[in-house]
């Protein structure tokens, strides 16, 4: 039993439900990869995105791949999925233009016209899954972020080839929903959930209730934020 009268087996069950919930996205109508990466390019390179064309190609023996070449004054970037195409865009910015997108600032004063690519570049990823973030990030900085900050981070992750980011924003809503199904009272649930800076320590089983209770507005807001994050990722 936890100090708040919640069985330990229940907390394990909630964790499994959270993993199932966070392993899929609800948005089945997301834009196809070329359109999605074009939208990314418009955010990262406002006014210059029309210089790039994004096209789909098959995977390379099951591995992610991107290709870059020039054609009729355009930079053609191909990939087997959206992340691969974004990797190709970032490779071009770094290695052909000598520019970059970074955590704290961008260097993106691109020349006009853009440098052409000769010969064609082709790169195959050696790792199928590229992981990013850890639980403590969701206590230090990320609990205070809004969608504009998350959108920027998701773009940065795609540009750097991340395809398996940890995504646990809003899981308090899942815990709350499962708690109700287990006939736990709102008082028990609110006492159990930790405050925002301590949420990772609660998820790791180190504590519960510390710095709480969480306002319902927090839980609802972060549930909606996570849905946007998952739909974009």
Coordinates of N, CA and C in Angstrom, one line a residue:
X1 N 0.8 -1.2 0.0 CA 0.0 0.0 0.0 C 0.9 1.3 0.0
X2 N 0.4 2.3 -0.7 CA 1.1 3.6 -0.6 C 0.6 4.3 0.6
X3 N 1.3 5.4 1.0 CA 0.8 6.1 2.2 C -0.6 6.7 2.1
X4 N -1.1 6.7 0.8 CA -2.5 7.3 0.6 C -3.5 6.2 0.4
X5 N -3.1 5.0 0.8 CA -4.1 3.9 0.7 C -4.3 3.3 -0.7
X6 N -3.4 3.5 -1.6 CA -3.6 3.0 -3.0 C -2.7 1.8 -3.1
X7 N -3.2 0.7 -3.5 CA -2.4 -0.5 -3.6 C -1.3 -0.4 -4.6
X8 N -0.1 -0.9 -4.3 CA 1.0 -0.9 -5.2 C 0.7 -1.5 -6.5
X9 N -0.1 -2.6 -6.5 CA -0.4 -3.3 -7.8 C -1.2 -2.3 -8.7
X10 N -2.0 -1.4 -8.1 CA -2.7 -0.5 -8.9 C -1.8 0.5 -9.6
X11 N -0.7 0.9 -8.9 CA 0.2 1.9 -9.5 C 0.9 1.2 -10.7
X12 N 1.2 -0.1 -10.6 CA 1.8 -0.8 -11.7 C 0.9 -0.9 -12.9
X13 N -0.4 -1.2 -12.5 CA -1.4 -1.2 -13.6 C -1.5 0.1 -14.3
X14 N -1.5 1.2 -13.6 CA -1.6 2.5 -14.2 C -0.4 2.7 -15.2
X15 N 0.8 2.3 -14.7 CA 2.0 2.5 -15.6 C 1.8 1.8 -16.9
X16 N 1.3 0.6 -16.9 CA 1.1 -0.2 -18.1 C 0.1 0.5 -19.0
X17 N -1.0 1.1 -18.4 CA -2.0 1.8 -19.2 C -1.4 3.0 -19.8
X18 N -0.5 3.7 -19.1 CA 0.1 4.9 -19.6 C 1.0 4.6 -20.8
X19 N 1.7 3.5 -20.7 CA 2.6 3.1 -21.8 C 1.7 2.8 -23.1
X20 N 0.6 2.1 -22.9 CA -0.3 1.8 -24.0 C -0.9 3.0 -24.6
X21 N -1.3 4.0 -23.7 CA -1.9 5.2 -24.2 C -0.9 6.0 -25.0
X22 N 0.4 6.1 -24.5 CA 1.4 6.9 -25.1 C 2.1 6.3 -26.3
X23 N 1.8 5.0 -26.6 CA 2.5 4.4 -27.7 C 1.8 4.6 -29.1
X24 N 0.7 5.4 -29.1 CA 0.0 5.6 -30.3 C -0.5 7.0 -30.4
X25 N -0.8 7.5 -31.6 CA -1.4 8.8 -31.7 C -2.8 8.7 -32.2
X26 N -3.6 9.6 -31.7 CA -5.0 9.6 -32.1 C -5.3 10.2 -33.4
X27 N -4.4 10.9 -34.0 CA -4.6 11.6 -35.2 C -4.3 10.7 -36.4
X28 N -5.3 10.0 -36.9 CA -5.1 9.1 -38.1 C -5.1 9.8 -39.4
X29 N -5.3 11.1 -39.4 CA -5.4 11.9 -40.6 C -4.3 12.8 -40.8
X30 N -3.1 12.5 -40.1 CA -2.0 13.4 -40.2 C -1.5 13.5 -41.7
X31 N -1.0 14.7 -42.0 CA -0.5 14.9 -43.4 C 0.5 13.9 -43.8
X32 N 0.5 13.4 -45.1 CA 1.5 12.5 -45.6 C 2.9 13.2 -45.4
X33 N 3.9 12.3 -45.3 CA 5.3 12.8 -45.0 C 5.8 14.0 -45.8
X34 N 5.7 14.0 -47.1 CA 6.2 15.2 -47.8 C 5.6 16.5 -47.4
X35 N 4.2 16.5 -47.2 CA 3.5 17.7 -46.8 C 3.9 18.1 -45.4
X36 N 4.1 17.1 -44.5 CA 4.4 17.4 -43.1 C 5.8 18.0 -43.0
X37 N 6.8 17.5 -43.8 CA 8.1 18.1 -43.8 C 8.2 19.4 -44.5
X38 N 7.3 19.6 -45.5 CA 7.3 21.0 -46.1 C 6.8 22.0 -45.1
X39 N 5.8 21.6 -44.3 CA 5.3 22.5 -43.2 C 6.4 22.8 -42.2
X40 N 7.2 21.8 -41.9 CA 8.4 22.0 -41.0 C 9.4 23.0 -41.6
X41 N 9.6 22.8 -42.9 CA 10.6 23.7 -43.6 C 10.0 25.1 -43.6
X42 N 8.7 25.3 -43.7 CA 8.2 26.7 -43.7 C 8.3 27.3 -42.3
X43 N 8.3 26.5 -41.2 CA 8.5 27.0 -39.9 C 9.9 27.4 -39.6
X44 N 10.8 26.5 -40.1 CA 12.3 26.7 -39.8 C 12.9 27.7 -40.8
X45 N 12.4 27.7 -42.0 CA 13.0 28.5 -43.1 C 12.0 29.4 -43.7
X46 N 11.4 30.3 -43.0 CA 10.3 31.1 -43.6 C 10.8 31.9 -44.8
X47 N 10.0 31.8 -45.9 CA 10.4 32.5 -47.1 C 11.3 31.7 -48.0
X48 N 11.9 30.6 -47.5 CA 12.8 29.8 -48.3 C 12.4 28.4 -48.6
X49 N 11.3 28.0 -48.0 CA 10.8 26.6 -48.1 C 10.5 26.2 -49.5
X50 N 10.1 27.2 -50.4 CA 9.8 26.9 -51.8 C 11.0 26.4 -52.6
X51 N 12.2 26.6 -52.0 CA 13.4 26.1 -52.7 C 13.6 24.6 -52.6
X52 N 12.8 24.0 -51.7 CA 13.0 22.5 -51.5 C 11.8 21.7 -51.9
X53 N 12.1 20.5 -52.4 CA 11.0 19.6 -52.8 C 11.2 18.3 -52.1
X54 N 10.2 17.8 -51.5 CA 10.3 16.6 -50.6 C 9.5 15.4 -51.3
X55 N 10.2 14.3 -51.4 CA 9.6 13.2 -52.1 C 9.9 11.9 -51.3
X56 N 9.0 10.9 -51.5 CA 9.1 9.6 -50.7 C 9.9 8.6 -51.6
X57 N 10.7 7.8 -50.8 CA 11.4 6.7 -51.4 C 11.3 5.5 -50.5
X58 N 11.5 4.3 -51.0 CA 11.4 3.1 -50.1 C 12.6 3.1 -49.1
X59 N 12.4 2.4 -48.0 CA 13.4 2.2 -47.0 C 14.6 1.4 -47.6
X60 N 15.7 1.5 -47.0 CA 16.9 0.7 -47.4 C 17.1 -0.5 -46.6
X61 N 16.5 -1.6 -47.1 CA 16.6 -2.9 -46.3 C 16.0 -2.7 -44.9
X62 N 14.9 -2.0 -44.8 CA 14.3 -1.8 -43.5 C 14.9 -0.6 -42.7
X63 N 15.9 0.0 -43.2 CA 16.5 1.1 -42.4 C 16.1 2.5 -43.1
X64 N 16.0 3.5 -42.2 CA 15.7 4.8 -42.7 C 16.8 5.3 -43.7
X65 N 16.4 6.1 -44.7 CA 17.3 6.6 -45.7 C 16.9 8.0 -46.2
X66 N 17.8 8.8 -46.5 CA 17.5 10.0 -47.2 C 18.5 10.2 -48.4
X67 N 18.0 11.0 -49.4 CA 18.8 11.3 -50.5 C 18.6 12.8 -50.8
X68 N 19.7 13.5 -51.3 CA 19.6 14.9 -51.6 C 20.3 15.1 -53.0
X69 N 19.6 15.8 -53.8 CA 20.2 16.2 -55.1 C 19.6 17.5 -55.6
X70 N 20.2 18.1 -56.6 CA 19.6 19.3 -57.2 C 19.0 19.0 -58.5
X71 N 17.9 19.8 -58.8 CA 17.2 19.6 -60.0 C 16.4 20.9 -60.4
X72 N 16.8 21.4 -61.5 CA 16.1 22.6 -62.0 C 16.1 23.7 -61.0
X73 N 17.2 24.0 -60.3 CA 17.3 25.1 -59.4 C 16.6 24.8 -58.0
X74 N 16.1 23.6 -57.8 CA 15.5 23.2 -56.5 C 16.4 22.2 -55.8
X75 N 16.3 22.1 -54.5 CA 17.0 21.0 -53.7 C 15.9 20.0 -53.5
X76 N 16.2 18.8 -54.0 CA 15.3 17.6 -53.9 C 15.7 16.8 -52.7
X77 N 14.9 16.6 -51.7 CA 15.2 15.8 -50.6 C 14.2 14.6 -50.5
X78 N 14.7 13.4 -50.5 CA 13.9 12.2 -50.5 C 14.1 11.4 -49.2
X79 N 13.1 10.8 -48.7 CA 13.2 9.9 -47.6 C 12.1 8.9 -47.5
X80 N 12.3 7.9 -46.7 CA 11.3 6.9 -46.5 C 10.2 7.2 -45.5
X81 N 10.4 8.3 -44.8 CA 9.4 8.8 -43.9 C 9.7 10.3 -43.6
X82 N 8.8 10.9 -42.8 CA 9.0 12.3 -42.5 C 10.3 12.6 -41.7
X83 N 10.7 11.8 -40.8 CA 11.9 12.0 -40.0 C 13.1 11.9 -40.9
X84 N 13.1 11.0 -41.9 CA 14.2 10.8 -42.8 C 14.4 12.0 -43.7
X85 N 13.2 12.6 -44.2 CA 13.3 13.8 -45.0 C 13.8 15.0 -44.2
X86 N 13.4 15.1 -42.9 CA 13.8 16.2 -42.1 C 15.3 16.0 -41.8
X87 N 15.8 14.8 -41.6 CA 17.3 14.6 -41.5 C 18.0 15.0 -42.7
X88 N 17.4 14.7 -43.9 CA 18.0 15.2 -45.1 C 18.1 16.7 -45.2
X89 N 17.1 17.4 -44.8 CA 17.1 18.8 -44.8 C 18.2 19.4 -43.9
X90 N 18.3 18.8 -42.7 CA 19.3 19.2 -41.7 C 20.7 19.0 -42.3
X91 N 20.9 17.8 -42.9 CA 22.2 17.5 -43.5 C 22.6 18.5 -44.5
X92 N 21.6 18.9 -45.4 CA 21.9 19.9 -46.4 C 22.3 21.3 -45.7
X93 N 21.5 21.7 -44.7 CA 21.8 22.9 -44.1 C 23.2 22.9 -43.4
X94 N 23.6 21.8 -42.8 CA 24.8 21.7 -42.1 C 26.0 21.6 -43.1
X95 N 25.9 20.6 -44.0 CA 27.1 20.2 -44.7 C 27.2 21.0 -46.1
X96 N 26.2 21.4 -46.6 CA 26.2 22.2 -47.9 C 26.2 23.7 -47.7
X97 N 25.3 24.1 -46.8 CA 25.2 25.6 -46.5 C 26.0 26.1 -45.4
X98 N 26.5 25.1 -44.5 CA 27.3 25.5 -43.3 C 26.5 26.3 -42.4
X99 N 25.2 26.0 -42.3 CA 24.3 26.7 -41.4 C 23.6 25.6 -40.5
X100 N 22.9 26.1 -39.4 CA 22.4 25.1 -38.5 C 21.2 25.6 -37.7
X101 N 20.4 24.6 -37.2 CA 19.3 24.9 -36.3 C 19.8 24.3 -34.9
X102 N 19.8 25.1 -33.9 CA 20.3 24.7 -32.6 C 19.3 25.0 -31.4
X103 N 19.7 24.5 -30.2 CA 18.9 24.8 -29.1 C 18.6 26.2 -28.8
X104 N 19.7 27.0 -28.9 CA 19.6 28.4 -28.4 C 19.5 29.5 -29.5
X105 N 19.7 29.1 -30.7 CA 19.7 30.1 -31.8 C 20.0 29.4 -33.1
X106 N 19.6 30.0 -34.2 CA 19.8 29.4 -35.5 C 20.8 30.3 -36.3
X107 N 21.5 29.7 -37.2 CA 22.3 30.4 -38.1 C 21.8 30.0 -39.5
X108 N 20.8 30.8 -40.0 CA 20.1 30.4 -41.2 C 20.0 31.5 -42.2
X109 N 21.0 32.3 -42.4 CA 21.0 33.4 -43.4 C 21.5 32.7 -44.7
X110 N 20.6 32.0 -45.3 CA 20.9 31.2 -46.5 C 21.2 32.0 -47.7
X111 N 22.1 31.6 -48.5 CA 22.4 32.4 -49.8 C 21.3 32.2 -50.8
X112 N 21.2 33.1 -51.7 CA 20.3 33.0 -52.8 C 21.1 33.2 -54.1
X113 N 21.0 32.2 -55.0 CA 20.3 30.9 -54.9 C 21.0 30.0 -54.0
X114 N 20.3 28.9 -53.6 CA 20.9 27.9 -52.7 C 22.0 27.2 -53.4
X115 N 23.0 26.7 -52.6 CA 24.0 25.9 -53.2 C 23.5 24.6 -53.8
X116 N 23.9 24.2 -54.9 CA 23.5 23.0 -55.6 C 24.3 21.8 -55.0
X117 N 23.7 20.6 -55.1 CA 24.2 19.4 -54.5 C 24.8 18.5 -55.7
X118 N 26.1 18.3 -55.7 CA 26.7 17.5 -56.7 C 27.9 16.7 -56.1
X119 N 28.0 15.4 -56.2 CA 27.0 14.5 -56.7 C 25.8 14.3 -55.7
X120 N 24.9 13.4 -56.1 CA 23.8 13.1 -55.2 C 24.2 12.5 -53.9
X121 N 23.6 13.0 -52.8 CA 24.0 12.4 -51.4 C 22.9 11.4 -51.0
X122 N 23.4 10.3 -50.5 CA 22.5 9.2 -50.0 C 23.1 8.7 -48.6
X123 N 22.3 8.7 -47.6 CA 22.7 8.3 -46.3 C 21.7 7.3 -45.7
X124 N 22.2 6.2 -45.2 CA 21.3 5.2 -44.5 C 21.6 5.2 -43.0
X125 N 20.5 5.3 -42.2 CA 20.7 5.3 -40.8 C 21.2 3.9 -40.3
X126 N 22.1 3.9 -39.4 CA 22.6 2.7 -38.8 C 21.8 2.2 -37.6
X127 N 21.0 3.1 -37.0 CA 20.2 2.7 -35.9 C 18.7 2.9 -36.3
X128 N 18.0 1.8 -36.0 CA 16.5 1.9 -36.4 C 15.8 2.8 -35.5
X129 N 16.1 2.8 -34.2 CA 15.4 3.7 -33.3 C 16.4 4.7 -32.6
X130 N 16.0 6.0 -32.7 CA 16.8 7.0 -32.1 C 16.1 7.7 -31.0
X131 N 16.5 7.4 -29.7 CA 15.8 7.8 -28.5 C 16.2 9.2 -28.0
X132 N 15.3 9.9 -27.4 CA 15.7 11.2 -26.8 C 14.8 11.5 -25.6
X133 N 15.4 12.3 -24.7 CA 14.8 12.8 -23.4 C 14.9 11.7 -22.3
X134 N 14.7 12.1 -21.1 CA 14.5 11.2 -20.0 C 13.5 11.7 -19.0
X135 N 13.1 10.9 -18.0 CA 12.0 11.3 -17.2 C 12.2 12.6 -16.5
X136 N 13.5 12.9 -16.1 CA 13.8 14.1 -15.3 C 13.6 15.4 -16.1
X137 N 13.7 15.3 -17.4 CA 13.4 16.5 -18.2 C 12.0 17.0 -18.0
X138 N 11.1 16.1 -17.7 CA 9.7 16.4 -17.5 C 9.4 17.0 -16.1
X139 N 10.5 17.2 -15.3 CA 10.4 17.9 -14.0 C 11.1 19.2 -14.0
X140 N 12.2 19.2 -14.8 CA 13.1 20.4 -14.8 C 12.6 21.5 -15.6
X141 N 12.3 21.3 -16.9 CA 11.8 22.4 -17.8 C 10.5 22.1 -18.4
X142 N 10.3 20.9 -18.9 CA 9.2 20.6 -19.8 C 7.8 20.8 -19.2
X143 N 7.6 20.6 -17.9 CA 6.3 20.8 -17.3 C 5.7 22.2 -17.5
X144 N 6.6 23.2 -17.7 CA 6.2 24.6 -17.9 C 6.0 25.0 -19.3
X145 N 6.3 24.1 -20.2 CA 6.3 24.5 -21.6 C 4.9 24.6 -22.2
X146 N 4.7 25.5 -23.2 CA 3.4 25.5 -23.9 C 3.6 24.9 -25.3
X147 N 2.6 25.0 -26.2 CA 2.7 24.3 -27.5 C 3.8 24.9 -28.3
X148 N 4.0 26.2 -28.3 CA 5.0 26.9 -29.2 C 6.4 26.3 -28.9
X149 N 6.7 26.1 -27.6 CA 8.0 25.5 -27.3 C 8.1 24.1 -27.7
X150 N 7.0 23.3 -27.5 CA 7.0 21.9 -27.9 C 7.1 21.8 -29.4
X151 N 6.4 22.6 -30.1 CA 6.5 22.6 -31.6 C 7.9 22.8 -32.1
X152 N 8.6 23.7 -31.5 CA 10.0 24.0 -31.8 C 10.9 22.7 -31.5
X153 N 10.7 22.1 -30.3 CA 11.5 21.0 -30.0 C 11.2 19.8 -30.9
X154 N 9.9 19.6 -31.2 CA 9.6 18.5 -32.1 C 10.2 18.7 -33.5
X155 N 10.2 19.9 -34.0 CA 10.9 20.2 -35.3 C 12.4 19.9 -35.1
X156 N 13.0 20.3 -34.0 CA 14.5 20.1 -33.8 C 14.7 18.6 -33.7
X157 N 13.9 17.8 -33.0 CA 14.1 16.4 -33.0 C 14.0 15.7 -34.3
X158 N 13.0 16.1 -35.1 CA 12.9 15.5 -36.5 C 14.2 15.9 -37.3
X159 N 14.6 17.1 -37.3 CA 15.8 17.5 -38.0 C 17.0 16.7 -37.6
X160 N 17.1 16.2 -36.4 CA 18.2 15.5 -35.9 C 17.9 14.0 -35.8
X161 N 16.9 13.5 -36.5 CA 16.6 12.1 -36.7 C 16.0 11.4 -35.5
X162 N 15.5 12.1 -34.5 CA 14.9 11.4 -33.4 C 13.5 10.8 -33.8
X163 N 13.3 9.5 -33.6 CA 12.1 8.9 -34.0 C 11.5 8.1 -32.8
X164 N 12.1 8.2 -31.6 CA 11.5 7.5 -30.5 C 11.7 8.4 -29.2
X165 N 11.1 9.6 -29.2 CA 11.2 10.5 -28.1 C 10.3 10.0 -26.9
X166 N 10.8 10.1 -25.7 CA 10.0 9.9 -24.6 C 8.8 10.9 -24.5
X167 N 7.6 10.4 -24.4 CA 6.5 11.3 -24.4 C 5.5 11.0 -23.3
X168 N 5.6 11.7 -22.2 CA 4.8 11.4 -21.0 C 4.1 12.6 -20.5
X169 N 4.1 13.7 -21.2 CA 3.3 14.8 -20.8 C 1.8 14.4 -20.7
X170 N 1.1 14.8 -19.6 CA -0.3 14.6 -19.5 C -0.7 13.2 -19.0
X171 N 0.2 12.4 -18.6 CA -0.2 11.1 -18.1 C -0.9 11.1 -16.8
X172 N -1.0 12.2 -16.1 CA -1.8 12.3 -14.9 C -3.2 12.1 -15.2
X173 N -3.7 12.5 -16.4 CA -5.1 12.3 -16.8 C -5.4 10.8 -16.9
X174 N -4.4 10.1 -17.4 CA -4.6 8.6 -17.5 C -4.6 8.0 -16.1
X175 N -3.7 8.4 -15.3 CA -3.8 7.9 -13.9 C -5.1 8.2 -13.2
X176 N -5.6 9.4 -13.4 CA -6.8 9.8 -12.8 C -8.0 9.0 -13.4
X177 N -8.0 8.8 -14.7 CA -9.1 8.0 -15.3 C -9.1 6.6 -14.8
X178 N -7.9 6.0 -14.7 CA -7.9 4.6 -14.2 C -8.2 4.5 -12.7
X179 N -7.8 5.5 -12.0 CA -8.1 5.6 -10.6 C -9.6 5.6 -10.3
X180 N -10.3 6.3 -11.2 CA -11.8 6.3 -11.0 C -12.4 5.0 -11.3
X181 N -11.8 4.3 -12.3 CA -12.3 2.9 -12.6 C -12.0 1.9 -11.5
X182 N -11.0 2.2 -10.7 CA -10.7 1.4 -9.6 C -11.4 1.8 -8.3
X183 N -12.3 2.8 -8.5 CA -13.2 3.3 -7.4 C -12.4 4.0 -6.3
X184 N -11.3 4.7 -6.8 CA -10.6 5.6 -5.9 C -11.3 6.9 -5.9
X185 N -11.3 7.6 -4.8 CA -11.9 8.9 -4.7 C -11.1 10.0 -5.3
X186 N -11.7 11.1 -5.6 CA -10.9 12.2 -6.1 C -9.9 12.7 -5.1
X187 N -10.3 12.6 -3.8 CA -9.4 13.0 -2.7 C -8.2 12.2 -2.7
X188 N -8.3 10.8 -2.9 CA -7.2 9.9 -2.9 C -6.3 10.2 -4.1
X189 N -6.9 10.4 -5.2 CA -6.1 10.7 -6.4 C -5.3 12.0 -6.3
X190 N -6.0 13.0 -5.9 CA -5.3 14.3 -5.8 C -4.2 14.3 -4.8
X191 N -4.4 13.5 -3.7 CA -3.3 13.4 -2.7 C -2.2 12.6 -3.2
X192 N -2.4 11.7 -4.1 CA -1.4 10.7 -4.6 C -0.5 11.4 -5.7
X193 N -1.0 12.2 -6.6 CA -0.2 12.8 -7.6 C 0.7 13.9 -7.1
X194 N 1.9 13.9 -7.5 CA 2.9 14.8 -7.1 C 2.7 16.2 -7.8
X195 N 3.3 17.2 -7.3 CA 3.3 18.5 -7.9 C 4.2 18.5 -9.2
X196 N 4.1 19.5 -10.1 CA 4.8 19.5 -11.3 C 6.3 19.2 -11.3
X197 N 7.1 19.9 -10.4 CA 8.5 19.6 -10.5 C 8.9 18.2 -10.0
X198 N 8.0 17.5 -9.3 CA 8.3 16.2 -8.7 C 7.6 15.1 -9.5
X199 N 6.9 15.3 -10.6 CA 6.2 14.3 -11.3 C 7.1 13.1 -11.7
X200 N 8.3 13.4 -12.2 CA 9.2 12.2 -12.6 C 9.5 11.3 -11.4
X201 N 9.7 11.9 -10.2 CA 10.0 11.1 -9.1 C 8.8 10.2 -8.7
X202 N 7.6 10.8 -8.9 CA 6.4 10.0 -8.7 C 6.3 8.8 -9.7
X203 N 6.6 9.1 -11.0 CA 6.5 8.0 -12.0 C 7.5 6.9 -11.7
X204 N 8.7 7.3 -11.1 CA 9.7 6.3 -10.8 C 9.5 5.6 -9.5
X205 N 8.4 6.0 -8.8 CA 8.1 5.3 -7.6 C 8.9 5.8 -6.4
X206 N 9.5 6.9 -6.5 CA 10.3 7.5 -5.4 C 9.5 8.2 -4.3
X207 N 8.3 8.7 -4.7 CA 7.5 9.5 -3.8 C 6.1 9.6 -4.4
X208 N 5.1 10.0 -3.6 CA 3.8 10.4 -4.1 C 3.3 11.5 -3.3
X209 N 2.5 12.3 -3.9 CA 1.8 13.4 -3.2 C 2.7 14.6 -2.9
X210 N 4.0 14.6 -3.1 CA 4.9 15.7 -2.7 C 4.7 16.9 -3.7
X211 N 4.4 18.0 -3.1 CA 4.2 19.2 -3.9 C 2.9 19.4 -4.5
X212 N 2.0 18.4 -4.2 CA 0.6 18.5 -4.7 C -0.3 19.2 -3.8
X213 N -1.6 19.1 -4.0 CA -2.2 18.3 -5.1 C -2.2 19.1 -6.4
X214 N -2.3 18.4 -7.5 CA -2.3 19.1 -8.8 C -3.7 19.7 -9.1
X215 N -3.8 20.9 -9.5 CA -5.1 21.5 -9.9 C -5.7 20.7 -11.1
X216 N -7.0 20.6 -11.1 CA -7.6 19.9 -12.2 C -7.3 20.6 -13.6
X217 N -7.2 21.9 -13.5 CA -6.9 22.7 -14.7 C -5.6 22.3 -15.3
X218 N -4.6 22.0 -14.4 CA -3.3 21.5 -14.9 C -3.4 20.2 -15.6
X219 N -4.1 19.2 -15.0 CA -4.3 17.9 -15.6 C -5.0 18.0 -17.0
X220 N -6.1 18.8 -17.0 CA -6.8 18.9 -18.3 C -5.9 19.6 -19.4
X221 N -5.2 20.6 -19.0 CA -4.4 21.4 -20.0 C -3.3 20.5 -20.6
X222 N -2.7 19.7 -19.7 CA -1.6 18.9 -20.2 C -2.0 17.6 -20.9
X223 N -3.2 17.2 -20.6 CA -3.8 16.1 -21.5 C -4.0 16.6 -22.9
X224 N -4.5 17.8 -23.1 CA -4.7 18.3 -24.4 C -3.4 18.6 -25.1
X225 N -2.4 19.1 -24.3 CA -1.1 19.4 -24.9 C -0.5 18.1 -25.4
X226 N -0.6 17.0 -24.6 CA 0.0 15.7 -25.1 C -0.6 15.2 -26.3
X227 N -1.9 15.4 -26.5 CA -2.6 15.0 -27.7 C -2.0 15.7 -28.9
X228 N -1.7 17.0 -28.8 CA -1.1 17.8 -29.9 C 0.3 17.3 -30.1
X229 N 1.1 17.0 -29.1 CA 2.4 16.5 -29.2 C 2.4 15.2 -30.0
X230 N 1.6 14.2 -29.6 CA 1.5 12.9 -30.2 C 1.1 13.0 -31.7
X231 N 0.1 13.9 -31.9 CA -0.3 14.1 -33.3 C 0.8 14.6 -34.2
X232 N 1.6 15.5 -33.7 CA 2.7 16.1 -34.5 C 3.8 15.1 -34.6
X233 N 4.2 14.4 -33.5 CA 5.3 13.4 -33.6 C 5.0 12.3 -34.5

